[in-house]
PDB file of C-alpha atoms in Angstrom:
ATOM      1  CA  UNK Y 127      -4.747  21.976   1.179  1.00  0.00           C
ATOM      2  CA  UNK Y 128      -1.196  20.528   1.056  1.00  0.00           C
ATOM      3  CA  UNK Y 129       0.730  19.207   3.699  1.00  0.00           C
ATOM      4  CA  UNK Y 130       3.184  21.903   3.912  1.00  0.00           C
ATOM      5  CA  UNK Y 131       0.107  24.456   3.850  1.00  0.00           C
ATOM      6  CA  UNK Y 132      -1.554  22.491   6.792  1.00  0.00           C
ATOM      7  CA  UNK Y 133       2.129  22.565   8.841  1.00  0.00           C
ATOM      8  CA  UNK Y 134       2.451  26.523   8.279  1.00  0.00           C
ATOM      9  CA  UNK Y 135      -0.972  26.821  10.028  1.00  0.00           C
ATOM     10  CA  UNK Y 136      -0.427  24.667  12.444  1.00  0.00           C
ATOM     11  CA  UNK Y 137       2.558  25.928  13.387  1.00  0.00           C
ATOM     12  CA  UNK Y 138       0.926  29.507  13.984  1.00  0.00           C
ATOM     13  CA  UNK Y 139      -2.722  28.304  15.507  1.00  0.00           C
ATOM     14  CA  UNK Y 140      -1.232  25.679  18.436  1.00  0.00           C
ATOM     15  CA  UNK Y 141      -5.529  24.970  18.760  1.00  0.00           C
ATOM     16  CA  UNK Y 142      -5.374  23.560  15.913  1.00  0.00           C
ATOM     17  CA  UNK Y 143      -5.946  19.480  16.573  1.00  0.00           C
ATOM     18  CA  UNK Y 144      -4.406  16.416  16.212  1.00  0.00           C
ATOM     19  CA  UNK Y 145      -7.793  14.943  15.121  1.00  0.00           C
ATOM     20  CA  UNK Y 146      -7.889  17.219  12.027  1.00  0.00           C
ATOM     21  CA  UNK Y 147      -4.268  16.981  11.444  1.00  0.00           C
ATOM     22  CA  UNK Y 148      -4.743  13.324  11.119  1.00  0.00           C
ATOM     23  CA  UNK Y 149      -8.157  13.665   9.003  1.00  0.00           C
ATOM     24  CA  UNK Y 150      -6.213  15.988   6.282  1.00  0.00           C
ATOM     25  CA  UNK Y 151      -3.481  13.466   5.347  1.00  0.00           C
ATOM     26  CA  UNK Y 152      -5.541  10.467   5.377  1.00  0.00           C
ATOM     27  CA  UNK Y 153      -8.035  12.167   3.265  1.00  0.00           C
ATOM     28  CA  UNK Y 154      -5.208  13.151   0.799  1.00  0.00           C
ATOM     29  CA  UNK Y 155      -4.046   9.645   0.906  1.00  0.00           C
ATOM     30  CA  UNK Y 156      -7.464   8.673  -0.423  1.00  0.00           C
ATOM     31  CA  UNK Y 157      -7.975  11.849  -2.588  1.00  0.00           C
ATOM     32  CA  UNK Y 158      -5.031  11.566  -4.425  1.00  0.00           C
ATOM     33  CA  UNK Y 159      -2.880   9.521  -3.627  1.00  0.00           C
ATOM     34  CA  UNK Y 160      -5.695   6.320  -4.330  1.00  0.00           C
ATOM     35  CA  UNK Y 161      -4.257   4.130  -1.129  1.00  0.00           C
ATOM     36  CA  UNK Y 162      -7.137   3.216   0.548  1.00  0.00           C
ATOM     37  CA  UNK Y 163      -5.620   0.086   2.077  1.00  0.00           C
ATOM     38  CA  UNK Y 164      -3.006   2.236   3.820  1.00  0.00           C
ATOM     39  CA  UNK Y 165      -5.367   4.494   5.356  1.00  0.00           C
ATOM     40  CA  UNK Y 166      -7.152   1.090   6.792  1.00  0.00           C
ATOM     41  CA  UNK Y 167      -3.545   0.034   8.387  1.00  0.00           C
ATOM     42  CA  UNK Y 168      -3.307   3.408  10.311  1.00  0.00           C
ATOM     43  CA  UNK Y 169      -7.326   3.631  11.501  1.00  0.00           C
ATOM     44  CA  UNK Y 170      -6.625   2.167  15.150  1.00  0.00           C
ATOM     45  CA  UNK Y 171      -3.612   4.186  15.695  1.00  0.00           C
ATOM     46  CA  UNK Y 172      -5.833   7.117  14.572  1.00  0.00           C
ATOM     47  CA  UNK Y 173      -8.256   7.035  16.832  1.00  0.00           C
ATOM     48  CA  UNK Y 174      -8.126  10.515  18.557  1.00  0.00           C
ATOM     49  CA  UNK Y 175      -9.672  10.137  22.075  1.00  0.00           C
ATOM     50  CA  UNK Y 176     -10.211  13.765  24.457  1.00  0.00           C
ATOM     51  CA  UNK Y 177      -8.454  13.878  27.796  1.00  0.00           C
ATOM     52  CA  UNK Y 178     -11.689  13.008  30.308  1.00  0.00           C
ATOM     53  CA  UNK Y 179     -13.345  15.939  32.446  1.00  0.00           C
ATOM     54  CA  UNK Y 180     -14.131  14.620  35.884  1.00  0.00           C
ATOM     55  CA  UNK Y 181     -17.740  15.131  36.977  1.00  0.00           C
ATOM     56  CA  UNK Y 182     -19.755  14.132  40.251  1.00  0.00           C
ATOM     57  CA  UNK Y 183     -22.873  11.697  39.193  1.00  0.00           C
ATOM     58  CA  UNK Y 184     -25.211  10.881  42.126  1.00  0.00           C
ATOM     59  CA  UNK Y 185     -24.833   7.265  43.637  1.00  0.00           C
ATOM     60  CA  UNK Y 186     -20.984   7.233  42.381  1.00  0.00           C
ATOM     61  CA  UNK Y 187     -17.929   7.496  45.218  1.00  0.00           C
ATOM     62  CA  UNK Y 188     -15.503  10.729  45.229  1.00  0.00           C
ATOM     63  CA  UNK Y 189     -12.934   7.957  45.556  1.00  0.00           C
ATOM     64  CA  UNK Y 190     -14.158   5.993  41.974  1.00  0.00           C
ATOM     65  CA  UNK Y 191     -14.478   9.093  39.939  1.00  0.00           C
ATOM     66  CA  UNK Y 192     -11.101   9.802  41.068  1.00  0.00           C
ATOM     67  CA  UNK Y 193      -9.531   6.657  40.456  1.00  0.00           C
ATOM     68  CA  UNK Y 194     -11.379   6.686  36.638  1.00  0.00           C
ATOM     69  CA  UNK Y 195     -10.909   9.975  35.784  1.00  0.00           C
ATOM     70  CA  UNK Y 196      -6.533   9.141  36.577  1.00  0.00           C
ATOM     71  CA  UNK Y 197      -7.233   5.945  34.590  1.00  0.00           C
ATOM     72  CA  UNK Y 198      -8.910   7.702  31.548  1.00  0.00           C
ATOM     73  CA  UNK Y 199      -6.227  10.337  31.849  1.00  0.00           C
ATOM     74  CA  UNK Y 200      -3.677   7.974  31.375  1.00  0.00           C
ATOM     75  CA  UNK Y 201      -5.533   5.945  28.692  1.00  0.00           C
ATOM     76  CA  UNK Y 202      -5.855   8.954  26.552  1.00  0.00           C
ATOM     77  CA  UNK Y 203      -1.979   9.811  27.037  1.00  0.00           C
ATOM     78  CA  UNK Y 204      -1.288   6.124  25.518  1.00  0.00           C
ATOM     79  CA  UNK Y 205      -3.348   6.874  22.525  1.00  0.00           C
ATOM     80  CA  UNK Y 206      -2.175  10.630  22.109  1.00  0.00           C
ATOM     81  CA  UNK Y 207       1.595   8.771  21.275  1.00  0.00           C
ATOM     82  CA  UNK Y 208      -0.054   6.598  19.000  1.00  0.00           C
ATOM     83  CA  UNK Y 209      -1.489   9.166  17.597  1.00  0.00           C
ATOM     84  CA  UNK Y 210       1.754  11.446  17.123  1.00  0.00           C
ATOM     85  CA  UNK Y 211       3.489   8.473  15.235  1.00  0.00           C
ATOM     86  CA  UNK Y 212       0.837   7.480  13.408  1.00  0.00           C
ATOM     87  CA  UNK Y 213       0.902  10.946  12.066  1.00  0.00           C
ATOM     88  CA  UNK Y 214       4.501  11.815  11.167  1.00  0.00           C
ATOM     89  CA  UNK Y 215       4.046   7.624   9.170  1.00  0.00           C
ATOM     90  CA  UNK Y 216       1.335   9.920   7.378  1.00  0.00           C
ATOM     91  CA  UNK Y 217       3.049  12.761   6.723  1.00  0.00           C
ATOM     92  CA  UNK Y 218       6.474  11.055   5.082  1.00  0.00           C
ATOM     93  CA  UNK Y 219       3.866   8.892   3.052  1.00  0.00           C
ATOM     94  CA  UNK Y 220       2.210  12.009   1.955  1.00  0.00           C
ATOM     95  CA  UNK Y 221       5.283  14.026   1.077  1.00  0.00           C
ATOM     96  CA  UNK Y 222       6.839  11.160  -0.521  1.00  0.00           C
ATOM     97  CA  UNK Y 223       3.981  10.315  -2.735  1.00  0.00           C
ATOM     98  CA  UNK Y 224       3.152  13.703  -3.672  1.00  0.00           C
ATOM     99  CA  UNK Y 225       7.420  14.277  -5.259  1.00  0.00           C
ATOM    100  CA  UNK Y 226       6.578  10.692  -7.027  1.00  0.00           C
ATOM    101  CA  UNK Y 227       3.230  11.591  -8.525  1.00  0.00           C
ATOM    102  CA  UNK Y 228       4.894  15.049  -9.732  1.00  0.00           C
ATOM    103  CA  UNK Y 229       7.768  13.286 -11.237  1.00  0.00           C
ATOM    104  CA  UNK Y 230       5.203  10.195 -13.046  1.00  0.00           C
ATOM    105  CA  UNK Y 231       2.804  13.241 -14.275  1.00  0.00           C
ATOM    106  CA  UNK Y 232       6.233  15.162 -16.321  1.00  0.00           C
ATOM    107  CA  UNK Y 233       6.167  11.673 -18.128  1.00  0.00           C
ATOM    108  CA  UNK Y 234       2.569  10.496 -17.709  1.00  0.00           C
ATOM    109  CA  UNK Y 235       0.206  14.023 -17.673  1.00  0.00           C
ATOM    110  CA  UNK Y 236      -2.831  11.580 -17.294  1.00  0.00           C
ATOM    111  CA  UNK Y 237      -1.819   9.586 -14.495  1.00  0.00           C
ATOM    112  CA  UNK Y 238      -4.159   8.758 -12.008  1.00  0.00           C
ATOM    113  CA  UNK Y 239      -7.010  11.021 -13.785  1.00  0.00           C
ATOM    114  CA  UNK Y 240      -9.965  10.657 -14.756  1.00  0.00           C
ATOM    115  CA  UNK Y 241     -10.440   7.048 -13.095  1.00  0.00           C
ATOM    116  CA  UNK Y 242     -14.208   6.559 -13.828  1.00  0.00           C
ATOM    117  CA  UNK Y 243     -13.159   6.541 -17.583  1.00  0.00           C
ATOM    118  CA  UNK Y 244     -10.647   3.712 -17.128  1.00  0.00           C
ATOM    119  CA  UNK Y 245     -12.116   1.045 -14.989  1.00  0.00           C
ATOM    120  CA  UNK Y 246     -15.866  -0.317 -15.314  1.00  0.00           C
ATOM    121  CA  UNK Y 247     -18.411   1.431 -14.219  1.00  0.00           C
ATOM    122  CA  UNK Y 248     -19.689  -1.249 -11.685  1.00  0.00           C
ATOM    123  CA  UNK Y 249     -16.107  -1.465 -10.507  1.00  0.00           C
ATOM    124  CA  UNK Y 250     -16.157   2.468  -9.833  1.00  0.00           C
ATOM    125  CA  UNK Y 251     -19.425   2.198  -8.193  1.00  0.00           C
ATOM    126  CA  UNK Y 252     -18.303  -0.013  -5.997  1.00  0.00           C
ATOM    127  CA  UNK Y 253     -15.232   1.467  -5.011  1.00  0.00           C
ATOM    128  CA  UNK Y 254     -16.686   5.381  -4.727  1.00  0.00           C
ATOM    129  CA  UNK Y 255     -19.297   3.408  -2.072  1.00  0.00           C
ATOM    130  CA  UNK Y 256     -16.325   2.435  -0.175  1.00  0.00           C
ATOM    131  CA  UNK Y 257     -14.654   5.684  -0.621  1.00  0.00           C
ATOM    132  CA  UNK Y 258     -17.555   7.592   1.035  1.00  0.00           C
ATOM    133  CA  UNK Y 259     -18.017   4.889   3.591  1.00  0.00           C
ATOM    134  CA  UNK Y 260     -14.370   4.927   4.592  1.00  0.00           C
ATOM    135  CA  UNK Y 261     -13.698   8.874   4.816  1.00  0.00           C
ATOM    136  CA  UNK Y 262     -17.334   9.238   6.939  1.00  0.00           C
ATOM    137  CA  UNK Y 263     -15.473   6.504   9.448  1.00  0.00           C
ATOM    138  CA  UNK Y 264     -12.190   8.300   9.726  1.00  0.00           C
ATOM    139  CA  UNK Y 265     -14.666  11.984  10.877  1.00  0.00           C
ATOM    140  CA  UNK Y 266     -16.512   9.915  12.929  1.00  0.00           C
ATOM    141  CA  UNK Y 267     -13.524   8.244  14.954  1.00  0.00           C
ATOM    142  CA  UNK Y 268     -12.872  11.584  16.037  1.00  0.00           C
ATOM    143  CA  UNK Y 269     -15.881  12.656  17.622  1.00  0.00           C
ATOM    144  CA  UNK Y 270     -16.302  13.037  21.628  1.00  0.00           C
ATOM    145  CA  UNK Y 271     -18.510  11.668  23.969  1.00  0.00           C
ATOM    146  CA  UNK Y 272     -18.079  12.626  27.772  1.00  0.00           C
ATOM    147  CA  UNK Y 273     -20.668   9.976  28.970  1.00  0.00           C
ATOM    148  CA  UNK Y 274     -18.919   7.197  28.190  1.00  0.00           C
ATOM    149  CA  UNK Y 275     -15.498   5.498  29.565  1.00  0.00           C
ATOM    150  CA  UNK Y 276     -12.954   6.271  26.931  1.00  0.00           C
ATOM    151  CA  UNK Y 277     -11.364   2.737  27.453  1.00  0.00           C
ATOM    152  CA  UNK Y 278     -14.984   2.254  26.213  1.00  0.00           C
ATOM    153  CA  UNK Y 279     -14.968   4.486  23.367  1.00  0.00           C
ATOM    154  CA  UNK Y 280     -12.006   3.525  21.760  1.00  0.00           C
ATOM    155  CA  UNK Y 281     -13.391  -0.184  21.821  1.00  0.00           C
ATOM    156  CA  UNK Y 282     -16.786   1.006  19.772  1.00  0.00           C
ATOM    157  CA  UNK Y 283     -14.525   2.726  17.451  1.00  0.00           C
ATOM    158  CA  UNK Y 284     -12.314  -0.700  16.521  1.00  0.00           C
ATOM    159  CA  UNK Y 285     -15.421  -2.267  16.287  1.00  0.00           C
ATOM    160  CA  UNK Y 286     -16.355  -0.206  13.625  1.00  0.00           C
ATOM    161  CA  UNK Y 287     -12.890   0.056  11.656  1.00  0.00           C
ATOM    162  CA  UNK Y 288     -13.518  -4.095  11.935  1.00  0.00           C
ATOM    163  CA  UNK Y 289     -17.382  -4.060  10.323  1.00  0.00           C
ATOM    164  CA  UNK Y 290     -16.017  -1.638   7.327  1.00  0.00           C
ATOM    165  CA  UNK Y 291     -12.328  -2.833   6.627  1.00  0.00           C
ATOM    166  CA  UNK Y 292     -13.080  -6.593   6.983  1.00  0.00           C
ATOM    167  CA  UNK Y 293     -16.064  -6.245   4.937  1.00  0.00           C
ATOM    168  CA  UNK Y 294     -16.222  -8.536   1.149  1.00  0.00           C
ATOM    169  CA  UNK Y 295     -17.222  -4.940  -0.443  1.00  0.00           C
ATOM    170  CA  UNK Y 296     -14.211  -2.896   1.242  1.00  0.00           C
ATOM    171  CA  UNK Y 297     -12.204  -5.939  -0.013  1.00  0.00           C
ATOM    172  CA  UNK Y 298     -13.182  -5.369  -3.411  1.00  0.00           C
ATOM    173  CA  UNK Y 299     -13.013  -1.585  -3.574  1.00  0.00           C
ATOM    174  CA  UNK Y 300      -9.340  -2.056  -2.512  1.00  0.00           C
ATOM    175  CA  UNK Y 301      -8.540  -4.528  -5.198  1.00  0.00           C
ATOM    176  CA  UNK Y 302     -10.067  -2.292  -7.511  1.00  0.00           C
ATOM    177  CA  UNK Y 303      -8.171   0.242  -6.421  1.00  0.00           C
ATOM    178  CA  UNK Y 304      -4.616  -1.598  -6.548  1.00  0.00           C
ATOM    179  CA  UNK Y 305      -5.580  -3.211 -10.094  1.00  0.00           C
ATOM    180  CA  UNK Y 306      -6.248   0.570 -10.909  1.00  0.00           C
ATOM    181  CA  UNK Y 307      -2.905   1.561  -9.708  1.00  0.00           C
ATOM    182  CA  UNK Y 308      -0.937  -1.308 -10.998  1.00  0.00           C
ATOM    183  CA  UNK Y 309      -2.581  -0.533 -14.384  1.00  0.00           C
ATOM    184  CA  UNK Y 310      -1.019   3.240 -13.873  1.00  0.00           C
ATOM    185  CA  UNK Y 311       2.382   2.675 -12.592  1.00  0.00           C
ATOM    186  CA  UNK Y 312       2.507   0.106 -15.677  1.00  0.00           C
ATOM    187  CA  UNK Y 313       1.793   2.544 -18.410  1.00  0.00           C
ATOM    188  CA  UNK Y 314       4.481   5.226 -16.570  1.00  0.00           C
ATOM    189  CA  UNK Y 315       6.914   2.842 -17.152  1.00  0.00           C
ATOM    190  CA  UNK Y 316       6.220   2.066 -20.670  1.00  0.00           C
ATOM    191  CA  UNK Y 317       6.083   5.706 -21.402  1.00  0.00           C
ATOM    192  CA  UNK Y 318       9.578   6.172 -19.656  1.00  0.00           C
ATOM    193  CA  UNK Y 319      11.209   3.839 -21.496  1.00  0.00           C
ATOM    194  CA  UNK Y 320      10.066   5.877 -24.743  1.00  0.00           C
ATOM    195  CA  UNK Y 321      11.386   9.093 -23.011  1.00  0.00           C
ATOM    196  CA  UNK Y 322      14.769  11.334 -23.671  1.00  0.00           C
ATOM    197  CA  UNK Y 323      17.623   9.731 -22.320  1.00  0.00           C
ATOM    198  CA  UNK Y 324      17.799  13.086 -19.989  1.00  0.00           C
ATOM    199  CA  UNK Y 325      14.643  12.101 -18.788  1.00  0.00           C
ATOM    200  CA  UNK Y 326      14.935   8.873 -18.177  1.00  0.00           C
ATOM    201  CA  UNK Y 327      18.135   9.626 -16.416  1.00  0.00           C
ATOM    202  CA  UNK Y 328      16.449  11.665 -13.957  1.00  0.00           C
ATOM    203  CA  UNK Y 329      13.852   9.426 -13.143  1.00  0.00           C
ATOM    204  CA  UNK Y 330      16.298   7.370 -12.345  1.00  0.00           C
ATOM    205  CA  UNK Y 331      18.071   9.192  -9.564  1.00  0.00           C
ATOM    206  CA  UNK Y 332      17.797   9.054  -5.737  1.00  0.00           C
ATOM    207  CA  UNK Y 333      16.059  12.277  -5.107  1.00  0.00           C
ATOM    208  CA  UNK Y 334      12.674  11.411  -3.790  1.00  0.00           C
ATOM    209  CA  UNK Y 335      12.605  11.658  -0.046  1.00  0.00           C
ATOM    210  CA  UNK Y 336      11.378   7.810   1.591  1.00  0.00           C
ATOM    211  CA  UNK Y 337      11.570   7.734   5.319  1.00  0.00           C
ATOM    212  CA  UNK Y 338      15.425   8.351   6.036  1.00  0.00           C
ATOM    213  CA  UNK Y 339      16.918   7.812   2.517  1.00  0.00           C
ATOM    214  CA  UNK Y 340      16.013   8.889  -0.847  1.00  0.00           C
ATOM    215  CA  UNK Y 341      14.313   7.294  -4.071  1.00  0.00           C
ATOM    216  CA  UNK Y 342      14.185   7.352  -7.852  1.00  0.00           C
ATOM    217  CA  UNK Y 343      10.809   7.842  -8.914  1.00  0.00           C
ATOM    218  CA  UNK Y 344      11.538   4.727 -11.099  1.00  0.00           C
ATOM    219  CA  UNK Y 345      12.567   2.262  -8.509  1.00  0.00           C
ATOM    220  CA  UNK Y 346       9.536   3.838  -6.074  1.00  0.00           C
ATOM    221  CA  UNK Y 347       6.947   2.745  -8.727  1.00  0.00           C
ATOM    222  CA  UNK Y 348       8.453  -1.051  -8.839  1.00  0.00           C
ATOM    223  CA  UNK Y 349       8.603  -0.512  -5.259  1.00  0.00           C
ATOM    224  CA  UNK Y 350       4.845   0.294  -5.462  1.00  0.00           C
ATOM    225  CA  UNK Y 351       3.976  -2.288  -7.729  1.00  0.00           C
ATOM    226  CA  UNK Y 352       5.254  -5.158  -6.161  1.00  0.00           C
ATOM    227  CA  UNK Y 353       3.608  -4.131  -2.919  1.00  0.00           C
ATOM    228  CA  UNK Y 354       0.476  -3.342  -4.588  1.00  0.00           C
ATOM    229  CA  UNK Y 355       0.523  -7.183  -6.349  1.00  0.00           C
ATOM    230  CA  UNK Y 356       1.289  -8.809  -3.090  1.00  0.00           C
ATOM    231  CA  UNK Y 357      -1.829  -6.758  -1.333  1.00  0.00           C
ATOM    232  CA  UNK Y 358      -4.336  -8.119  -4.535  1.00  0.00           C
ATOM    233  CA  UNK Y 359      -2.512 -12.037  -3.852  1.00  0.00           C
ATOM    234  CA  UNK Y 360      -3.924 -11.390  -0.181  1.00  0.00           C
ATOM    235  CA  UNK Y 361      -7.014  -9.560  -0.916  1.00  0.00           C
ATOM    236  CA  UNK Y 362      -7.889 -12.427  -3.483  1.00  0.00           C
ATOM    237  CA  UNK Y 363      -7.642 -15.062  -0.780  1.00  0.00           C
ATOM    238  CA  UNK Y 364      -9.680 -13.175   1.510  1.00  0.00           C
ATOM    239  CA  UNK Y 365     -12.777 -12.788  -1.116  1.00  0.00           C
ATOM    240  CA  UNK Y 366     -12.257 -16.953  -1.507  1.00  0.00           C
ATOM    241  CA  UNK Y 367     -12.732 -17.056   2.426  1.00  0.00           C
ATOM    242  CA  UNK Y 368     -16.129 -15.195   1.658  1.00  0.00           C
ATOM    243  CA  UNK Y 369     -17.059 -17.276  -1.331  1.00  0.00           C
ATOM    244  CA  UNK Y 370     -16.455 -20.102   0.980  1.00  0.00           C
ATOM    245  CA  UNK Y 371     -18.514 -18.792   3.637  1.00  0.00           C
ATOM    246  CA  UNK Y 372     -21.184 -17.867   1.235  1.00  0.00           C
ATOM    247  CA  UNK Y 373     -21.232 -21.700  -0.532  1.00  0.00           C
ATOM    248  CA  UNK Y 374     -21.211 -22.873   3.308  1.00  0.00           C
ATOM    249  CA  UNK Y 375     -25.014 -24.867   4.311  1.00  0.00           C
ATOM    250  CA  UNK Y 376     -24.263 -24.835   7.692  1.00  0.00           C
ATOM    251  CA  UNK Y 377     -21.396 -25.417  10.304  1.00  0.00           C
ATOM    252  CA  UNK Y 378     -20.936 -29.179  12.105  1.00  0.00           C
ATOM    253  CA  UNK Y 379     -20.228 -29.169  15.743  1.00  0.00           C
ATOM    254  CA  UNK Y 380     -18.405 -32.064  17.415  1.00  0.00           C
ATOM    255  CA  UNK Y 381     -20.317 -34.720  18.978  1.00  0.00           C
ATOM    256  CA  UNK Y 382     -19.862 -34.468  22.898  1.00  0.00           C
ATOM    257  CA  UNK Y 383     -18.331 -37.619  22.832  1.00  0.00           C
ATOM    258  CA  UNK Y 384     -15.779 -35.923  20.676  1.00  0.00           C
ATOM    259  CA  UNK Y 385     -15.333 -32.969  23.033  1.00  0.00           C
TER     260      UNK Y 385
END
């Protein structure tokens, strides 16, 4: 389901979350759109916490579960505007990338198909792993538990973003998936340059919606690429922290006398 398709039902079913609203773009931002390291920058600002229900448990004060329940209510409020920006970020990513890939696939029919043909196997089980692991985390962010303090809840949720995202495997699926990506955008450009002038001319105008200006679809894929390098130059020295950690016998402490 698109985007547009998701707004147009939203816009008639008001019941409709923000927890699923959220869940459909990031999961086209995987899908399709092969930006798993986005998706990871917009996880805490995702989480979708339920407004508390206030309930009488024996042994507790009126006054406490009062003075909670306004807390929690207010918590939840804090999160809810997170949560509302987080989501329009989503959606002008998503409409964005979805004009770009349009424009790259006039030029490029194969782009961004069929990746389990053009990357090593090992590589693609590795990053499918990932894949799984990271779209089960963003459903389960969004689940509800009454029992438990939402101040409470959202903590266990970062805690879990944190094991997955700063994990040597996640790491390595996203590399994959930049290399990937880089290797795409690459072979777009090479087949523009062997393109009608007409076409080349058209990629190269300022008709691509990004944030509050417009693009050309070629100066959104250097765009692309040069962010995309600069995430692998970080993601490499983040696997050499592992490595490091891995080589690592054991850790010195200071002498007391050094304290």
């Amino acid at each position: 389901m698109s985007i547009e398709d998701y707004d147009r039902i939203t816009s008639l079913n008001p019941f409709l979350s923000t927890s699923n609203q959220i869940i459909n773009v990031q999961n086209e931002m995987i899908l399709h759109f092969f930006d798993m390291g986005f998706v990871a920058s917009t996880l805490e600002d995702s989480i979708v916490l339920s407004n508390p229900i206030i309930s009488h448990k024996p042994g507790k004060l009126r006054e406490v579960e009062e003075s909670e329940y306004e807390e929690d209510k207010a918590f939840v409020q804090k999160y809810h505007v997170r949560n509302e920006k987080i989501y329009k970020k989503l959606v002008k990513q998503a409409k964005s990338r979805r004009e770009l890939f349009r424009m790259i696939r006039d030029v490029y029919p194969e782009f961004c198909q069929d990746i389990d043909k053009k990357i090593p196997e090992e590589d693609y089980q590795i990053y499918m792993k990932q894949q799984r692991k990271l779209r089960q985390l963003i459903v389960r962010q969004h689940t509800t538990d009454y029992q438990k303090r939402v101040s409470d809840l959202a903590l266990e949720r970062k805690d879990k973003i944190s094991e997955l995202i700063d994990s040597e495997d996640f790491s390595k699926a996203c590399m994959i998936e930049d290399k990937f990506m880089l290797s795409e955008f690459r072979r777009y450009l090479e087949l523009l340059r062997l393109a009608p002038n007409e076409v080349q001319n058209l990629h190269k105008r300022h008709n691509i919606p990004c944030g509050e200006i417009k693009e050309s679809a070629e100066g959104l894929v250097k765009t692309s690429i040069e962010g995309r390098d600069a995430r692998i130059s970080k993601i490499k020295q983040i696997l050499e922290l592992f490595d490091k950690m891995k080589t690592k016998q054991y850790i010195q402490f200071p002498d007391k006398d050094d304290e």
